[in-house]
Short mmCIF file of C-alpha atoms in Angstrom, two decimals:
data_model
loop_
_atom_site.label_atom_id
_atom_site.label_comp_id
_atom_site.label_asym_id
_atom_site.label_seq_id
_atom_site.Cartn_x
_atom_site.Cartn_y
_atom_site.Cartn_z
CA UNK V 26 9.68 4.74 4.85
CA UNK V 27 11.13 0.81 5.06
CA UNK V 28 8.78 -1.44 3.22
CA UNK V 29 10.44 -4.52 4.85
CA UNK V 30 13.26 -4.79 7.86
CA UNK V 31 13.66 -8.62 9.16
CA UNK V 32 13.31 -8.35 11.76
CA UNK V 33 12.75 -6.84 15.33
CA UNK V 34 14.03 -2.99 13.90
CA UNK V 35 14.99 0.01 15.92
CA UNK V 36 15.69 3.56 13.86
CA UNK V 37 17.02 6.23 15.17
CA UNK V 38 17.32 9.48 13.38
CA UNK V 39 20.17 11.73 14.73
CA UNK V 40 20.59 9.73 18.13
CA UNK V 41 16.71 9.99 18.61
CA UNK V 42 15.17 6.66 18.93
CA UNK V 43 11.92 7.09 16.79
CA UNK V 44 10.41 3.61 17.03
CA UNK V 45 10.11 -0.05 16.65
CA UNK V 46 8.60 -2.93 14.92
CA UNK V 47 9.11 -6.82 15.39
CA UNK V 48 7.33 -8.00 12.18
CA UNK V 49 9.80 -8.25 9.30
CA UNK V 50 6.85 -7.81 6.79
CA UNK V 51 5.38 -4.57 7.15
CA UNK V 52 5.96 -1.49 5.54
CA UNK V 53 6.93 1.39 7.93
CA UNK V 54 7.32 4.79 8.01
CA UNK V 55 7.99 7.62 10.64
CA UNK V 56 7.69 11.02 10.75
CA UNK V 57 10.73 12.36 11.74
CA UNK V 58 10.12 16.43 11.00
CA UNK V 59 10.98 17.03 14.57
CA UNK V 60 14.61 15.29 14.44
CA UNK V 61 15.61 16.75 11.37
CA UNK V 62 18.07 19.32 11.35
CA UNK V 63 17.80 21.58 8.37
CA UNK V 64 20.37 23.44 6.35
CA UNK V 65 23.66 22.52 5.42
CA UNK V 66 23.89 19.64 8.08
CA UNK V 67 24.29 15.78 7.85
CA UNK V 68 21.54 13.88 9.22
CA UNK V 69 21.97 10.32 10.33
CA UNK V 70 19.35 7.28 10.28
CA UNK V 71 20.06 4.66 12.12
CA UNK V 72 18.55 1.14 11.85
CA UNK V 73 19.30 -1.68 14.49
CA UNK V 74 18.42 -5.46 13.35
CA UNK V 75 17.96 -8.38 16.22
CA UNK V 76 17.32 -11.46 14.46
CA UNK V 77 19.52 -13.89 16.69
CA UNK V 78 16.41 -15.80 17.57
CA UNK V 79 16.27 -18.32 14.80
CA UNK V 80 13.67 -21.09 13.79
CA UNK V 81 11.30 -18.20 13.21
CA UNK V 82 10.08 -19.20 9.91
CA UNK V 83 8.62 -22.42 7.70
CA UNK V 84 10.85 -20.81 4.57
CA UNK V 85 13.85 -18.74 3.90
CA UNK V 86 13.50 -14.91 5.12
CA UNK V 87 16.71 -13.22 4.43
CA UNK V 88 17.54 -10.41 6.90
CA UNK V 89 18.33 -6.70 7.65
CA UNK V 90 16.58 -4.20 5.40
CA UNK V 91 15.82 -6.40 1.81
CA UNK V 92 13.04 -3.94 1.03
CA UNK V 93 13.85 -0.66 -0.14
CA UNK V 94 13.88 2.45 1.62
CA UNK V 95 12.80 5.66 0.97
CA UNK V 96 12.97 9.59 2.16
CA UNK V 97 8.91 11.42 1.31
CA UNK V 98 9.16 15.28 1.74
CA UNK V 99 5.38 16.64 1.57
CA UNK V 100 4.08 19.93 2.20
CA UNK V 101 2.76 21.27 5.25
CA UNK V 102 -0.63 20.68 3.72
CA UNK V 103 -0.61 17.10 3.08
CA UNK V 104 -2.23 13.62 2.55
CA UNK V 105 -1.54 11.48 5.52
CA UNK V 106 0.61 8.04 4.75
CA UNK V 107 -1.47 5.59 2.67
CA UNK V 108 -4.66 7.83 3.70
CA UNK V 109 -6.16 8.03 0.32
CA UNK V 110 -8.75 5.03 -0.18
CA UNK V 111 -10.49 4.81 -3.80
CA UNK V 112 -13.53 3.33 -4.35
CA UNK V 113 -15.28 2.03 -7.31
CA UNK V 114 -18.81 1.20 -6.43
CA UNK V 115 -20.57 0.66 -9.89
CA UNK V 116 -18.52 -0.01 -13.33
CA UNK V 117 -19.76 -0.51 -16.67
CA UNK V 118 -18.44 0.43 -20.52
CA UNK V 119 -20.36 3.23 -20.18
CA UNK V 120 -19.43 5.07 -16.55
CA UNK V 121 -18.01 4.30 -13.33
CA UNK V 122 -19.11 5.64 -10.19
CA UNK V 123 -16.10 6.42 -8.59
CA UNK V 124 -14.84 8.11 -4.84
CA UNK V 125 -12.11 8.90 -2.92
CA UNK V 126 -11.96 9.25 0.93
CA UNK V 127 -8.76 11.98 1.61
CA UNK V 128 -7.23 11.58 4.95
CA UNK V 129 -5.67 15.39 4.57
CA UNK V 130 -3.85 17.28 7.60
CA UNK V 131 -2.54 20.46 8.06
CA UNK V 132 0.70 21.28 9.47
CA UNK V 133 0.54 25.29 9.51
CA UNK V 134 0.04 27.29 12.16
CA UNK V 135 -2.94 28.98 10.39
CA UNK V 136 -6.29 28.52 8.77
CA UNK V 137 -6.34 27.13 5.52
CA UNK V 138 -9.24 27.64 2.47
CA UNK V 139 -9.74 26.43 -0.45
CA UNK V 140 -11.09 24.28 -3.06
CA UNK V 141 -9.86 20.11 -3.22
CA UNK V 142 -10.41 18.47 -6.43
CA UNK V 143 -9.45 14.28 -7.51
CA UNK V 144 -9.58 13.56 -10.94
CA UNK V 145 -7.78 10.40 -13.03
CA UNK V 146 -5.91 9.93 -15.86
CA UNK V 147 -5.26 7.10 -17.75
CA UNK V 148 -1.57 5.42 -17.67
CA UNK V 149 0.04 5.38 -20.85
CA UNK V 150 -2.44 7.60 -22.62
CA UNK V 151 -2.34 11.28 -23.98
CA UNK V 152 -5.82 11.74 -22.96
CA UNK V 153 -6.14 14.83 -20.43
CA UNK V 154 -6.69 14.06 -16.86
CA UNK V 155 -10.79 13.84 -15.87
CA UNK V 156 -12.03 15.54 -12.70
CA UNK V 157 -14.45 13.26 -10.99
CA UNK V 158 -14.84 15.59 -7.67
CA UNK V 159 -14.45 18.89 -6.64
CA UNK V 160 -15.22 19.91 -2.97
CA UNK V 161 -14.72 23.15 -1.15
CA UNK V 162 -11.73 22.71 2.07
CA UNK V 163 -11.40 24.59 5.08
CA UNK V 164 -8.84 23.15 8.08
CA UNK V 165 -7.69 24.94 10.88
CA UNK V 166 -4.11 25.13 12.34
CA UNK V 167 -2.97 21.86 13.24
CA UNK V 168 -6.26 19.82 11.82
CA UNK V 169 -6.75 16.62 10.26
CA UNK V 170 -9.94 15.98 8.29
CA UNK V 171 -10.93 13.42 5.94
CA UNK V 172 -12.76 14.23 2.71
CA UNK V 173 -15.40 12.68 0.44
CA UNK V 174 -14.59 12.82 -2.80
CA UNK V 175 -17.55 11.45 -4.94
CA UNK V 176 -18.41 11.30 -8.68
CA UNK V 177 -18.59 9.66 -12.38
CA UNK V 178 -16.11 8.99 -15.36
CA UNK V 179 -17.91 7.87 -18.34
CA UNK V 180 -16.39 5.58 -20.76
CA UNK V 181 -13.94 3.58 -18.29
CA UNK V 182 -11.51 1.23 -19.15
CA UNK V 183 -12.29 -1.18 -16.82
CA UNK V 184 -9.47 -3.28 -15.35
CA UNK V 185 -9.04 -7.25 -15.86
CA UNK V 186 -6.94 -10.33 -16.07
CA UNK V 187 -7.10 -9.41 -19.79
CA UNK V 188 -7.25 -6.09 -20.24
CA UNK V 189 -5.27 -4.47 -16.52
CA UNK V 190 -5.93 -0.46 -17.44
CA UNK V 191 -4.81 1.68 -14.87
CA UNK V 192 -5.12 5.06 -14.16
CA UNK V 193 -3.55 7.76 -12.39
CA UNK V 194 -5.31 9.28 -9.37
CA UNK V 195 -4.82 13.25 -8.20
CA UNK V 196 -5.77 14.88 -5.42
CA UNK V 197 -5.11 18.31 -5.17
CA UNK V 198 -5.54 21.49 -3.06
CA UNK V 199 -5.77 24.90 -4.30
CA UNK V 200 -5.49 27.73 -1.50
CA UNK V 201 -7.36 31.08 -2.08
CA UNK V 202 -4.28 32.43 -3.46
CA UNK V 203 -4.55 29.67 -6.36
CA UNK V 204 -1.58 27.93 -5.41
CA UNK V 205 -2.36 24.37 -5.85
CA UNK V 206 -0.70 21.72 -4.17
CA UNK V 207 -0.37 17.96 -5.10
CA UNK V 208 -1.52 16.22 -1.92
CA UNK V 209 -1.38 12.44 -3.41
CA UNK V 210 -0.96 10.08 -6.83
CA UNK V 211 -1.02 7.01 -6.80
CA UNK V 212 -1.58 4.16 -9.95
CA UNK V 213 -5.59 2.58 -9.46
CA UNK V 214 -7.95 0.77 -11.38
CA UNK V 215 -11.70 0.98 -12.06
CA UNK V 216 -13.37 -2.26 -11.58
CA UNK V 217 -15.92 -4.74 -9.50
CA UNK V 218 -15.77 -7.80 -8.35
CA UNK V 219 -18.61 -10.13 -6.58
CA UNK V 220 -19.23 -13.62 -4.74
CA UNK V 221 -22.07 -15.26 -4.95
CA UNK V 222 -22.03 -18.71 -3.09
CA UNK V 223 -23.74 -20.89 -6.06
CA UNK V 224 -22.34 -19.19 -9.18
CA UNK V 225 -18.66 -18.11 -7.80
CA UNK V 226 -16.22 -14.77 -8.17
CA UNK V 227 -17.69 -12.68 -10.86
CA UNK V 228 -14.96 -9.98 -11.93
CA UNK V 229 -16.42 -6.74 -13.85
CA UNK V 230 -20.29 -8.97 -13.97
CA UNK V 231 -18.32 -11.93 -15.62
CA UNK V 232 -18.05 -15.29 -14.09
CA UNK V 233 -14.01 -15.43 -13.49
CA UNK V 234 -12.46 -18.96 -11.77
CA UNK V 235 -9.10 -18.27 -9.67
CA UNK V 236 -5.98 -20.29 -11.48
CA UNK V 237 -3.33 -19.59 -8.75
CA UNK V 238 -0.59 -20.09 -6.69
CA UNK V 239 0.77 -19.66 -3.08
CA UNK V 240 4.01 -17.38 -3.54
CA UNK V 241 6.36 -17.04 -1.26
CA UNK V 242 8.67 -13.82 -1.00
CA UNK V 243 12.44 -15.26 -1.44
CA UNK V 244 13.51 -15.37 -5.14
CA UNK V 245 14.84 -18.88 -5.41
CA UNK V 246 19.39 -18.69 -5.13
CA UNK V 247 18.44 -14.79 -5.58
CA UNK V 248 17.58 -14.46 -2.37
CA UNK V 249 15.31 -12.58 -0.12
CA UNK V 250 16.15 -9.19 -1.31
CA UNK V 251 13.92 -6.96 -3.55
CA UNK V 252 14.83 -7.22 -7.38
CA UNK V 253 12.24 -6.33 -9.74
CA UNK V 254 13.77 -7.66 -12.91
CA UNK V 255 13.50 -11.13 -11.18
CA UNK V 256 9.47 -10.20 -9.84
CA UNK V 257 8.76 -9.35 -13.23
CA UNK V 258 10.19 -12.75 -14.65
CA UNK V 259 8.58 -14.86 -12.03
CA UNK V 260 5.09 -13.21 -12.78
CA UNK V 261 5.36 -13.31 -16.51
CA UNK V 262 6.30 -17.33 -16.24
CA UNK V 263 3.37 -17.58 -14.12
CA UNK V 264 1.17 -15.51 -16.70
CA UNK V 265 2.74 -17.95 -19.87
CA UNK V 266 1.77 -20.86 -17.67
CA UNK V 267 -1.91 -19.68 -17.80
CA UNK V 268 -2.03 -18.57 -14.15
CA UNK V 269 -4.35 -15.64 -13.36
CA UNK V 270 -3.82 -15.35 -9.61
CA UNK V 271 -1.61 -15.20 -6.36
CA UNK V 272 -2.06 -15.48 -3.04
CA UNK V 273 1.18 -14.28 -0.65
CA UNK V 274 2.36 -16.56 1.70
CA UNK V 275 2.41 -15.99 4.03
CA UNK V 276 3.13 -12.08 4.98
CA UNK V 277 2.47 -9.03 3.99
CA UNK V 278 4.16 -9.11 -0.21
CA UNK V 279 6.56 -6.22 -1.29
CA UNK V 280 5.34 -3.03 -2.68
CA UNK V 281 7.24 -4.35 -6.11
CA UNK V 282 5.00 -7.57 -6.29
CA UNK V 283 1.50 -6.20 -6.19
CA UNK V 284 2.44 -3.18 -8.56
CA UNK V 285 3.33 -5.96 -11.31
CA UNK V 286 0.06 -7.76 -10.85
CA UNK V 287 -1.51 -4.68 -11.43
CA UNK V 288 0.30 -4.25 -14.50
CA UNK V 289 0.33 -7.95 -15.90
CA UNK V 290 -3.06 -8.65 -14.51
CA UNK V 291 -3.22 -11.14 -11.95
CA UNK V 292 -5.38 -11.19 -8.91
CA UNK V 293 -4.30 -11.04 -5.74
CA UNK V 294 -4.95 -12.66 -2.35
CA UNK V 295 -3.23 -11.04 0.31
CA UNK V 296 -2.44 -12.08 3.81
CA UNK V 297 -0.64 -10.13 6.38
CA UNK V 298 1.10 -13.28 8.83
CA UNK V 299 1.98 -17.15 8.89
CA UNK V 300 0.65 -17.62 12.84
CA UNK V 301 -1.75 -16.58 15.06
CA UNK V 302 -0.94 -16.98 18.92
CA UNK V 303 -0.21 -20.47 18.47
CA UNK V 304 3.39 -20.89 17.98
CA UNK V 305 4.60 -23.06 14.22
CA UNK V 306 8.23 -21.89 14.84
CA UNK V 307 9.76 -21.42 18.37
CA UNK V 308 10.55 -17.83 17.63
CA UNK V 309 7.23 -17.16 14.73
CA UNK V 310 4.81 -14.37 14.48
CA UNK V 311 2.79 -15.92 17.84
CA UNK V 312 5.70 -14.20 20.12
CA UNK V 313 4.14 -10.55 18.88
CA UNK V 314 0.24 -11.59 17.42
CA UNK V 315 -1.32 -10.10 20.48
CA UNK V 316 0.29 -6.97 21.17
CA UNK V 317 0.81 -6.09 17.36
CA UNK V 318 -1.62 -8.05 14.89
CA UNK V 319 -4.09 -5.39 14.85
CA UNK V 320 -1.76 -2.41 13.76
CA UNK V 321 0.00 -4.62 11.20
CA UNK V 322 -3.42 -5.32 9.83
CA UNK V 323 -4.28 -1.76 9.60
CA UNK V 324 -0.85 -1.34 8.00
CA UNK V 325 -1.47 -4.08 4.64
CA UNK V 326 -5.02 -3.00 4.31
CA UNK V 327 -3.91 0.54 4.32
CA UNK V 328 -0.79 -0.28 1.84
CA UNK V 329 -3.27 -2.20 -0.66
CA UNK V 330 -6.56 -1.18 -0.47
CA UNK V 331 -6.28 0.79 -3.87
CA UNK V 332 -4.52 -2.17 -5.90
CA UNK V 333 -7.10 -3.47 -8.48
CA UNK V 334 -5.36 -6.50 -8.47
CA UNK V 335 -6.51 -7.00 -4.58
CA UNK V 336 -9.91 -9.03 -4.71
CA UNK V 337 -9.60 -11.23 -1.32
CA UNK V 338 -7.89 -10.76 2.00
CA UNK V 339 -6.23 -13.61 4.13
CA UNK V 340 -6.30 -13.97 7.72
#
């Protein structure tokens, strides 16, 4: 997984050429299972940057892989890349009706049965984990099949600009022979949001006005690579400044960035590219909008759909 290459990458894994991607923005991964060579071997990844084409850009990019990079080893039962989506669709003091939607695929060559549960815990708390859902699970050899995971916690801490709780979210699979196996966590947070077009945003049923900025993803002389001491600085200026809110322009934000406005509670808007068709630089976005726009979409909604701290997408 590369959650940013600028720009126009190629990988390779052992000589193999496993894909591309022009947009500099977008988290990527690839599944290279087949190319791996297992044992007591080396294996080689291999990343290829062209960004000679310059004027590309209305602000500083940086270039090559400034994101960081990562190696995910699942089992052969698994969740599929970012294909968890949680869903709060009622919150209150009281309860929270909760769900999660599994995208879960099976890599074996056999049947698999069992029993797929998705419970939460809250971060930073001693307080045992809550199952909200438990389903029975059957997938044949080679299957993908999404799951609805449905149900309650009472007494949520609800997340806000105030108060950010977060929990943990589970899902799990235990096979008939009660080995269970962690399919996905990930950090989320229990809360709703509304618009009404004469009274405004309304955040958990309270009225809540947007004090933001536009943010743009160099750090200043830092840079355009990742550093989440400096994130973390930036944000908690912004939060002494009174600031409740960001909007990233104009591309898809680092990972780092919308994990620390979940934490420090800021709300996020969160746009995926600076052009549309219609060219702003001689070498922008437009050069790639038609044949690629759609999957990088898919891609940032996917990435951030379970951030509390999301409330608005930008086109």
């Amino acid at each position: 997984v590369f959650d940013g290459i600028y720009k126009n990458s190629r990988i390779w894994c052992n000589s193999y050429h496993i894909g591309k991607r022009p947009y500099g923005y977008t988290q990527i991964s690839y599944d290279i299972t087949d190319f791996v060579q297992f044992g007591a071997i080396d294996n080689e990844i291999t990343v290829r940057v062209c960004h000679t084409d310059l004027a590309d850009s209305r602000w500083f990019t940086g270039s090559g892989i400034y994101r960081k990079a990562y190696l995910v080893v699942e089992e052969q039962v698994h969740a599929v890349w970012n294909g968890v989506a949680f869903n709060v669709s009622r919150a209150d003091e009281q309860s929270a009706a909760v769900c999660a939607d599994a995208e879960i695929v099976n890599e074996l060559d056999e049947r698999v049965i069992g029993t797929l549960t998705a419970s939460l815990k809250l971060c930073g708390s001693d307080e045992e984990s809550v199952v909200f859902a438990r389903v029975p699970a059957a997938m044949e050899a080679h299957e993908k099949k999404t799951f609805y995971l449905n149900g309650m916690i009472g007494k949520p801490k609800l997340w806000s600009c105030e108060s950010p709780s977060l929990y943990e979210l589970c899902i799990s699979f235990e096979k008939e022979d009660e080995n269970v196996i962690v399919l996905d966590k990930e950090r989320v947070g229990i809360r709703t949001f509304s618009f009404d077009a004469d009274q405004g945003f309304f955040l958990n049923g309270k009225p809540t006005k947007f004090k933001g900025v536009c943010n743009h993803h160099d750090l200043g002389p830092l840079g355009g690579a990742v550093n989440d001491a400096a994130i973390r600085r930036q944000i908690r200026i912004l939060k002494d400044m009174g600031c409740n809110a960001i909007r990233t322009s104009h591309n898809m934000p680092t990972p780092e960035l919308v994990a620390l406005c979940d934490e420090m509670g800021f709300m996020m808007m969160i746009e995926p590219f600076d052009e549309w068709d219609i060219a702003k630089c001689d070498n922008g976005y437009h050069r790639y909008f038609n044949e690629w726009a759609e999957r990088d979409m898919i891609n940032m909604l996917h990435n951030y759909r379970n951030n509390p701290c999301v409330v608005m997408w930008s086109i």
